[in-house]
PDB file of C-alpha atoms in Angstrom:
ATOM      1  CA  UNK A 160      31.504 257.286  81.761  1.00  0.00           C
ATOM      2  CA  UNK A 161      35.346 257.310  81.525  1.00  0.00           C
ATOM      3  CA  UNK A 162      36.656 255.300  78.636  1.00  0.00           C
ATOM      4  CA  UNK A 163      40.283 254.604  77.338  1.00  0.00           C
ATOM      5  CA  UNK A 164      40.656 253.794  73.320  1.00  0.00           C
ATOM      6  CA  UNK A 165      43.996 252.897  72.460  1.00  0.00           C
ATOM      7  CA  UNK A 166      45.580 253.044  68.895  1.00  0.00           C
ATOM      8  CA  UNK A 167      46.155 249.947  66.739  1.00  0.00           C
ATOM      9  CA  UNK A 168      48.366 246.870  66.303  1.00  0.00           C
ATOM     10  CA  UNK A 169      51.797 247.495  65.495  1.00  0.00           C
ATOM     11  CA  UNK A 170      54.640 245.272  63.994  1.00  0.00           C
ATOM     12  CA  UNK A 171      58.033 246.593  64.649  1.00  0.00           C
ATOM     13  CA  UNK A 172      61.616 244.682  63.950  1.00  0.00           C
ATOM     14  CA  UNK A 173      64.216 244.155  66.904  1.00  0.00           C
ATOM     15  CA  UNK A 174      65.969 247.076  68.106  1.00  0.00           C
ATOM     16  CA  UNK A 175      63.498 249.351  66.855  1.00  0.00           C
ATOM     17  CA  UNK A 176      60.762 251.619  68.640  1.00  0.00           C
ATOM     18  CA  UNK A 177      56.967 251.676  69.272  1.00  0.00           C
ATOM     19  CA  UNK A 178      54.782 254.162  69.874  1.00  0.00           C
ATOM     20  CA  UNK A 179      51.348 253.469  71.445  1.00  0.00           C
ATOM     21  CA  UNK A 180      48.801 256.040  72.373  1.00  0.00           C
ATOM     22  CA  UNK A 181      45.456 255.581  74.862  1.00  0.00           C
ATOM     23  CA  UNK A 182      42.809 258.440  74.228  1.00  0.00           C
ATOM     24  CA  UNK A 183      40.465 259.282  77.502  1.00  0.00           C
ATOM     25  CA  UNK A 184      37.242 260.598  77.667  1.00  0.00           C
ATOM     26  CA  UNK A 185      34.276 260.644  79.912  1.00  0.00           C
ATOM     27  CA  UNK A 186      36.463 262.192  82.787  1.00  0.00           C
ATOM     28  CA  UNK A 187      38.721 265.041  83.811  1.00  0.00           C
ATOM     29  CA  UNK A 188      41.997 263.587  82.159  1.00  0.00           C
ATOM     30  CA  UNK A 189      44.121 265.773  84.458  1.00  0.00           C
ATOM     31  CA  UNK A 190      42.728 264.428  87.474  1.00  0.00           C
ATOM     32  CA  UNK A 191      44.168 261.248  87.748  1.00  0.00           C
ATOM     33  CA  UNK A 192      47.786 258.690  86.853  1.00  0.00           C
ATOM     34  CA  UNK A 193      47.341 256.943  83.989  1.00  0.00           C
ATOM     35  CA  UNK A 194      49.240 253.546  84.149  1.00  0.00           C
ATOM     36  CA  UNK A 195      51.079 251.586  81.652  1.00  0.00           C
ATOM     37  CA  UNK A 196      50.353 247.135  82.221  1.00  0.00           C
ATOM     38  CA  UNK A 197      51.365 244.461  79.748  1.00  0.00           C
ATOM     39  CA  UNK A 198      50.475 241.072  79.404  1.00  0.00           C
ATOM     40  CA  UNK A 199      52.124 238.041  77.335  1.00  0.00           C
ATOM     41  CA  UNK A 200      50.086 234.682  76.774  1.00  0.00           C
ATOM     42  CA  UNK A 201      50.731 232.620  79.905  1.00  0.00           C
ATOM     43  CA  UNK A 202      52.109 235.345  81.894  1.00  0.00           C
ATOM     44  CA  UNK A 203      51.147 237.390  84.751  1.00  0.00           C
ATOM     45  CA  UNK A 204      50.384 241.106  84.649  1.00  0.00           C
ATOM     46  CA  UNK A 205      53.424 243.687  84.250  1.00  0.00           C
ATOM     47  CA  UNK A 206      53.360 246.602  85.452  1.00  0.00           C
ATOM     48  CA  UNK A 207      55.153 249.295  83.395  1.00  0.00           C
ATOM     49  CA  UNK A 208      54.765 252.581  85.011  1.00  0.00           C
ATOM     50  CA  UNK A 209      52.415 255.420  85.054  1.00  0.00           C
ATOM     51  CA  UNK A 210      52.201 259.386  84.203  1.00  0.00           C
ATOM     52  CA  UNK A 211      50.514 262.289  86.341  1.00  0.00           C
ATOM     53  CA  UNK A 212      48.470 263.398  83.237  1.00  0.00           C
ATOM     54  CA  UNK A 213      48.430 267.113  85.604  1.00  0.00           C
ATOM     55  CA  UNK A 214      51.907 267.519  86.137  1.00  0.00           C
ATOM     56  CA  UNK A 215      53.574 265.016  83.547  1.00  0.00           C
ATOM     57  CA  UNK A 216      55.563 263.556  86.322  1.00  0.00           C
ATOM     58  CA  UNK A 217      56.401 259.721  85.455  1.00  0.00           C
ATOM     59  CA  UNK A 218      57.511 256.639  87.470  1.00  0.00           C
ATOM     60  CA  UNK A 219      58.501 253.706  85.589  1.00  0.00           C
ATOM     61  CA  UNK A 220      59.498 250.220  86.351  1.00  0.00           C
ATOM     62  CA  UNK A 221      62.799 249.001  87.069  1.00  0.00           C
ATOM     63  CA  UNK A 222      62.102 246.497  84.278  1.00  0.00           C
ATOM     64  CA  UNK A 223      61.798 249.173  81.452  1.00  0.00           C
ATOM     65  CA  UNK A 224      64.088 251.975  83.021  1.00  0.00           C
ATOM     66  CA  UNK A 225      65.842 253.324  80.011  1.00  0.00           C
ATOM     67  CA  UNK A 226      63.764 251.985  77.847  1.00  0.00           C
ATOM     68  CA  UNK A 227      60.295 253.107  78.157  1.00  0.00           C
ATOM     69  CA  UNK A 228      58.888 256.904  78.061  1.00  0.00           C
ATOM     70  CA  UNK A 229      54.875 258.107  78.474  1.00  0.00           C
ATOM     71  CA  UNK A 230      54.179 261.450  77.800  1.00  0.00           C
ATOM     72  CA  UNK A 231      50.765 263.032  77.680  1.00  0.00           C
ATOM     73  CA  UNK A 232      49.056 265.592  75.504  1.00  0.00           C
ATOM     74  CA  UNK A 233      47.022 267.448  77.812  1.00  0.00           C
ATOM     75  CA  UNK A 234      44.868 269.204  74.974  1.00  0.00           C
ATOM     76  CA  UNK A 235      44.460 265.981  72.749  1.00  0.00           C
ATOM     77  CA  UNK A 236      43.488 263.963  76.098  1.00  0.00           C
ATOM     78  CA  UNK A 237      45.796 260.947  75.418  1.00  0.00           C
ATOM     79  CA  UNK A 238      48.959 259.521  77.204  1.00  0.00           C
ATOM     80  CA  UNK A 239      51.800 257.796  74.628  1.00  0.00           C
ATOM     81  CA  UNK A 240      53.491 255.075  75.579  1.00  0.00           C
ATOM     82  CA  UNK A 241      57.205 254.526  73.882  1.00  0.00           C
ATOM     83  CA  UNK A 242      59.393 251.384  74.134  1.00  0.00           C
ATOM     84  CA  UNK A 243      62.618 251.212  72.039  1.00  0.00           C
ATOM     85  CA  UNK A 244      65.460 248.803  71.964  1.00  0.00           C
ATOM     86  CA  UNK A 245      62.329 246.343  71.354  1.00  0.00           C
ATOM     87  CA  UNK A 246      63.361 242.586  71.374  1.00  0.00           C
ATOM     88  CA  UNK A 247      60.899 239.453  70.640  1.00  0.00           C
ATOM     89  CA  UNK A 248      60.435 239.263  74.492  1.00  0.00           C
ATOM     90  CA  UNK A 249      58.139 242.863  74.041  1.00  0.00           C
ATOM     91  CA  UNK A 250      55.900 240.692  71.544  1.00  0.00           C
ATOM     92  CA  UNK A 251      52.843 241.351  74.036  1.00  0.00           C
ATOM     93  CA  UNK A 252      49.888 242.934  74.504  1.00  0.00           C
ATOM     94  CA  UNK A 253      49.751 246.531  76.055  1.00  0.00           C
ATOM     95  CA  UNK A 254      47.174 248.419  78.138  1.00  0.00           C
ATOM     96  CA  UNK A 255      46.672 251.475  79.831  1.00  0.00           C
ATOM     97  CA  UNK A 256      44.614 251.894  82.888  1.00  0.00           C
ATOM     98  CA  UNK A 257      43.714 254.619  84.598  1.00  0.00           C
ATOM     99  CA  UNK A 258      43.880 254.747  88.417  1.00  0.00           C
ATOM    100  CA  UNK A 259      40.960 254.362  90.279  1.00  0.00           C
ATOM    101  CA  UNK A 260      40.105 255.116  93.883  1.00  0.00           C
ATOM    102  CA  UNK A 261      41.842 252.144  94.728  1.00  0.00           C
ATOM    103  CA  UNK A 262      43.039 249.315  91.742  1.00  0.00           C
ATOM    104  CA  UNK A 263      43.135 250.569  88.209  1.00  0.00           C
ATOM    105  CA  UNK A 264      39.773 251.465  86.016  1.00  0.00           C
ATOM    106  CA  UNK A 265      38.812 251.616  83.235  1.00  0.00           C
ATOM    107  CA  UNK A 266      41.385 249.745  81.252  1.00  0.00           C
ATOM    108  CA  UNK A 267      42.206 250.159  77.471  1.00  0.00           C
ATOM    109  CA  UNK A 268      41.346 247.496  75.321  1.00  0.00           C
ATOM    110  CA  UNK A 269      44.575 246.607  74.446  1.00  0.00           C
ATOM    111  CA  UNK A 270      47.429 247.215  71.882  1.00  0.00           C
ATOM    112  CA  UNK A 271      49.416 243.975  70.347  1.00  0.00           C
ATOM    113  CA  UNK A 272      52.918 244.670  69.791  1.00  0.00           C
ATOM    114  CA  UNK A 273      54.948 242.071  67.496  1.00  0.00           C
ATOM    115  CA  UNK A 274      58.346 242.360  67.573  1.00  0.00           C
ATOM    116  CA  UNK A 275      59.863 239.877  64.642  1.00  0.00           C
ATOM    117  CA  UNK A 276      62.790 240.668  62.286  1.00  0.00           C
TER     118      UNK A 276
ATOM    119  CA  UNK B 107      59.563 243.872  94.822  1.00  0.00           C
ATOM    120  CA  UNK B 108      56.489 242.314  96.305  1.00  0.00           C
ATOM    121  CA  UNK B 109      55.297 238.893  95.360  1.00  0.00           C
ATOM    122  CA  UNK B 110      51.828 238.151  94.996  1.00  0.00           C
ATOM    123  CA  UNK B 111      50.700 234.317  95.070  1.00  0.00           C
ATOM    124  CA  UNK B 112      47.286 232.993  93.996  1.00  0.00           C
ATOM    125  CA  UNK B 113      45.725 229.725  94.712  1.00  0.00           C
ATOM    126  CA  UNK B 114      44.682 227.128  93.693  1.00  0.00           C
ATOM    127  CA  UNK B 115      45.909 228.249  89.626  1.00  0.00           C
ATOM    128  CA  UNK B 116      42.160 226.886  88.709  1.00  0.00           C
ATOM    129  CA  UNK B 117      39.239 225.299  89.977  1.00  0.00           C
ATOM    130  CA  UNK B 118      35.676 224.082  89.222  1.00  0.00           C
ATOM    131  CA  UNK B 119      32.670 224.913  90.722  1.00  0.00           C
ATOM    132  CA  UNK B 120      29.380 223.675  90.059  1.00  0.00           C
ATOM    133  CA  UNK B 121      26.504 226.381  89.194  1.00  0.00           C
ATOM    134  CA  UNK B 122      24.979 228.566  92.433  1.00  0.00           C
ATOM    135  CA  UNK B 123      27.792 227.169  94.233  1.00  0.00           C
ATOM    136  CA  UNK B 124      30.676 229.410  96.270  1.00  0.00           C
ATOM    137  CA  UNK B 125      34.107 229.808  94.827  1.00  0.00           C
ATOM    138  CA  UNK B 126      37.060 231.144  96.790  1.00  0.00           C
ATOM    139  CA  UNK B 127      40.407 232.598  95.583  1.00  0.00           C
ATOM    140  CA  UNK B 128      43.714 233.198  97.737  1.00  0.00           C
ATOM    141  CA  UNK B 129      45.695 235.712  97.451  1.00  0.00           C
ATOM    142  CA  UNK B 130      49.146 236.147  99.326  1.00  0.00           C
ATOM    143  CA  UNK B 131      51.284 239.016  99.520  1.00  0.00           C
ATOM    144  CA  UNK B 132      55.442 238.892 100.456  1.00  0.00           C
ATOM    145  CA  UNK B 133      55.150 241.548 102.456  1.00  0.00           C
ATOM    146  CA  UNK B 134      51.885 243.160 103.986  1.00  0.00           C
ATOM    147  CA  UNK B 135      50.342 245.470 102.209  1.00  0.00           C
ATOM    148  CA  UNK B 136      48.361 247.416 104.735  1.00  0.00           C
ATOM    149  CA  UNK B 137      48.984 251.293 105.647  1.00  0.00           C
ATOM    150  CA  UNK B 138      48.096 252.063 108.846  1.00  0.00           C
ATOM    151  CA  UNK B 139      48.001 255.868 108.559  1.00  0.00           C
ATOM    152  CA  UNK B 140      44.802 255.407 106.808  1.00  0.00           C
ATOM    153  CA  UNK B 141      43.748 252.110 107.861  1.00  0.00           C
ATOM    154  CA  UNK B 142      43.777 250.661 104.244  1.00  0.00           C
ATOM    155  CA  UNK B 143      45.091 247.439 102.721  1.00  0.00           C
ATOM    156  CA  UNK B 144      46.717 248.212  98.906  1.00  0.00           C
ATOM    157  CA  UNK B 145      44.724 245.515  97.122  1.00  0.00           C
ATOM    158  CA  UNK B 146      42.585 244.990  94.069  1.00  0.00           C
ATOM    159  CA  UNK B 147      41.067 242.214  92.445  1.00  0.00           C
ATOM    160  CA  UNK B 148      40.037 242.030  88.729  1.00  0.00           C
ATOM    161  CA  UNK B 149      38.292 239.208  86.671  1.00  0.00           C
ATOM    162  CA  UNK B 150      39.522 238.862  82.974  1.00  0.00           C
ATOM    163  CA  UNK B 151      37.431 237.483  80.407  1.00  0.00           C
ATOM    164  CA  UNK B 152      38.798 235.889  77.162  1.00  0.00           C
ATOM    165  CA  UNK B 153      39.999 238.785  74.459  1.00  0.00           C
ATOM    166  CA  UNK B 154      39.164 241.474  77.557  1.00  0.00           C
ATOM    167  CA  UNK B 155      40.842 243.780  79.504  1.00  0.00           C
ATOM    168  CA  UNK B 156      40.455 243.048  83.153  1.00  0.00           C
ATOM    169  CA  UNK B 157      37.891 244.415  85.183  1.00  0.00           C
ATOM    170  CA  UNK B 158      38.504 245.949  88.344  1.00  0.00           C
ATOM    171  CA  UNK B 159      35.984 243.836  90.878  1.00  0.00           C
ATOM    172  CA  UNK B 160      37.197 244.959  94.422  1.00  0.00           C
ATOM    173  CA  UNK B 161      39.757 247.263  96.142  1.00  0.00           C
ATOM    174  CA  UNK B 162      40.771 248.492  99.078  1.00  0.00           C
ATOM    175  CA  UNK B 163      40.698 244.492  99.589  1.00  0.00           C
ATOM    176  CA  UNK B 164      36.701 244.747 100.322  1.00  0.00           C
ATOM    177  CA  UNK B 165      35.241 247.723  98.689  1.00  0.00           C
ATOM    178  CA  UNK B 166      33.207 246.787  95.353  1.00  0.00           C
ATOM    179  CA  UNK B 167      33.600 248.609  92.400  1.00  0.00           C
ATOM    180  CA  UNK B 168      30.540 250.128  90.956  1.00  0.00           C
ATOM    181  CA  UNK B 169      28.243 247.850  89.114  1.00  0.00           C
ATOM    182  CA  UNK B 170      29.986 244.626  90.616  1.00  0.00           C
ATOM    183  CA  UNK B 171      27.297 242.097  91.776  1.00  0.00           C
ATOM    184  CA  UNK B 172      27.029 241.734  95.061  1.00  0.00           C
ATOM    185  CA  UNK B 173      27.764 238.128  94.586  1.00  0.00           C
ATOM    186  CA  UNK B 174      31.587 238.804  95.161  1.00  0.00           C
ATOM    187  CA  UNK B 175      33.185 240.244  97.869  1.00  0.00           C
ATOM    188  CA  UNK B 176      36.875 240.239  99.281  1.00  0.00           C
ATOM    189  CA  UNK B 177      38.518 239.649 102.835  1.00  0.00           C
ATOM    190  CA  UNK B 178      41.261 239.776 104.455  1.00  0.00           C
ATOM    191  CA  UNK B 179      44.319 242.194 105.950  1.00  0.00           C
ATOM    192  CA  UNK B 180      48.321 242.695 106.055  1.00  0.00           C
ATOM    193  CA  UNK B 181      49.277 239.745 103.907  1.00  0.00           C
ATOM    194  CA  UNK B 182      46.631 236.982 103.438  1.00  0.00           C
ATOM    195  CA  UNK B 183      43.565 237.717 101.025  1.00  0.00           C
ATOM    196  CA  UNK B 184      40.635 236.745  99.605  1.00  0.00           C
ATOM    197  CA  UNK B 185      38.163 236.691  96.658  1.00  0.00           C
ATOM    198  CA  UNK B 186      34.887 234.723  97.368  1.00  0.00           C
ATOM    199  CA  UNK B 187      31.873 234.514  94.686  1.00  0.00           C
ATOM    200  CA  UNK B 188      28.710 232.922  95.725  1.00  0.00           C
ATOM    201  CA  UNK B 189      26.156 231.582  93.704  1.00  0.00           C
ATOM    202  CA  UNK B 190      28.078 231.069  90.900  1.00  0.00           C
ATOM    203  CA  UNK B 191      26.566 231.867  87.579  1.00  0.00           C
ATOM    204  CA  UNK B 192      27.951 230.943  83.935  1.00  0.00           C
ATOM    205  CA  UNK B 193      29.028 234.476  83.037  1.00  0.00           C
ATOM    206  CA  UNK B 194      31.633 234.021  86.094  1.00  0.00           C
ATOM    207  CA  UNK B 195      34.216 231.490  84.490  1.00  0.00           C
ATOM    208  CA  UNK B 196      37.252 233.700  84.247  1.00  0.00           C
ATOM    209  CA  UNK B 197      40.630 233.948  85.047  1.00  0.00           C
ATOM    210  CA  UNK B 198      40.761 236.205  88.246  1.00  0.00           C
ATOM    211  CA  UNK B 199      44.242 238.263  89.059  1.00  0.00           C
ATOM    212  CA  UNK B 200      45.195 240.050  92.822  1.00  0.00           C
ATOM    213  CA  UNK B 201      47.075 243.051  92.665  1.00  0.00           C
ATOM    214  CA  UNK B 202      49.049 244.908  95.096  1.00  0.00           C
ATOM    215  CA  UNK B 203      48.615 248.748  94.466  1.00  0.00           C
ATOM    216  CA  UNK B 204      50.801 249.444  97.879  1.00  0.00           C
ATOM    217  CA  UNK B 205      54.455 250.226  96.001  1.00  0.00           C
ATOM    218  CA  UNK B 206      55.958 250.351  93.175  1.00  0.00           C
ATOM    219  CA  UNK B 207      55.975 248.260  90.750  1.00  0.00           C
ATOM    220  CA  UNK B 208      52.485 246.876  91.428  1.00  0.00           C
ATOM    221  CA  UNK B 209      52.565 243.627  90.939  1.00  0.00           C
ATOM    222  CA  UNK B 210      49.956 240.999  89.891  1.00  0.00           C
ATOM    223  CA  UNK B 211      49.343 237.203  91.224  1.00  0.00           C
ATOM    224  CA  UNK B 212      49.894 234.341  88.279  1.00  0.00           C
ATOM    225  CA  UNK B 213      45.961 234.837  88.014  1.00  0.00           C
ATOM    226  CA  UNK B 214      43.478 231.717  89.307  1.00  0.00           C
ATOM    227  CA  UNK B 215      41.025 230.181  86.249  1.00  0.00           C
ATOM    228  CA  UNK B 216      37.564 229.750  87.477  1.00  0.00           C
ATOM    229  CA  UNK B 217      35.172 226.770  85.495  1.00  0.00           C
ATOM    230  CA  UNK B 218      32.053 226.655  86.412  1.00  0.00           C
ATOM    231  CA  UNK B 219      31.060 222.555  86.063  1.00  0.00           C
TER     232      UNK B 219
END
């Protein structure tokens, strides 16, 4: 069945960039958006934006315009997430999720990004 | 942006019995070209991803027990569970999958007593 495995922790200092990938398998990866959620302790779910793995078309958040950037491989089945300009607020954890019929499934099992100087 | 709005934050419910989770969104969330209303409802489970439950605000997701099912149209929602078991304590999160950005209640923490 489809699966999402997403690459490790990552500790970055302020005003730097991250990188995080999420490899799919288990499903035609062209076939559907693959979104972009974080979550910080005690916070609601963020949305972040998603990719059109097909066509490599992206819509992003308001919140991260200018900041953020996914990009797929197609023949490596995995979407990348970038963030720069990263400030102690991005100290979170990352997923990806793919859409689903309706909602978002499967979901990565998560990338912690520290941000500390 | 569109505001979703849980309640209660938590409750308690005692084993086999019914729990029910409110979701409200700011604006409604239903497309009437296709009939559909834009929401999803996951359950998260400490050091988990969530799990997608229900969408389309009433159709199950493969594999979900029949236990839970979701109601509701345009703006008002809902998430019941019946005959609670143990393995349902979790913090449970709406989600509005109607525009951009797609936005998330504050999530509601289920204990089961």
């Amino acid at each position: 069945q489809a699966q999402l495995v997403q690459s490790g922790s990552e500790v970055k200092k302020p005003g730097a960039s991250v990188k995080v990938s999420c490899k799919a398998s288990g499903y035609i990866f062209t076939n559907y958006l693959m979104h972009w959620v974080r979550q910080a302790p005690g916070q609601r779910l963020e949305w972040i934006g998603w990719i059109n793995p097909g066509k490599g078309d992206t819509k992003y958040s308001q919140n991260f315009q200018g900041r953020v950037t996914i990009t797929r491989d197609t023949a490596a089945n995995t979407v990348y997430m970038e963030l720069s300009s990263l400030r102690s607020e991005d100290t979170t954890l990352y997923y990806c999720a793919r859409a689903n019929e309706g909602g978002f499934a499967p979901w990565g099992q998560g990338t912690q990004v520290t941000v500390s100087s | 942006d569109i505001v979703m709005t849980q309640s209660p934050d938590s409750l308690a419910v005692s084993l086999g019995e019914r729990a029910t989770i409110n979701c409200k969104s700011s604006q409604s969330i239903f497309y009437s070209s296709n009939n559909k209303n834009y929401l999803a409802w996951y359950q998260q489970k400490p050091g988990q991803p969530p799990k997608l439950l229900i969408y389309w605000a009433s159709a199950r997701e493969s594999g979900v027990p029949d236990r839970f099912s979701g109601s509701g149209s345009g703006t008002d929602f809902s998430l019941t569970i019946r005959s609670l078991q143990a393995e349902d304590a979790a913090v449970y999160y709406c989600q509005q999958y109607y525009s951009a950005p797609y936005t998330f209640g504050q999530g509601t923490r289920l204990e089961i007593k």
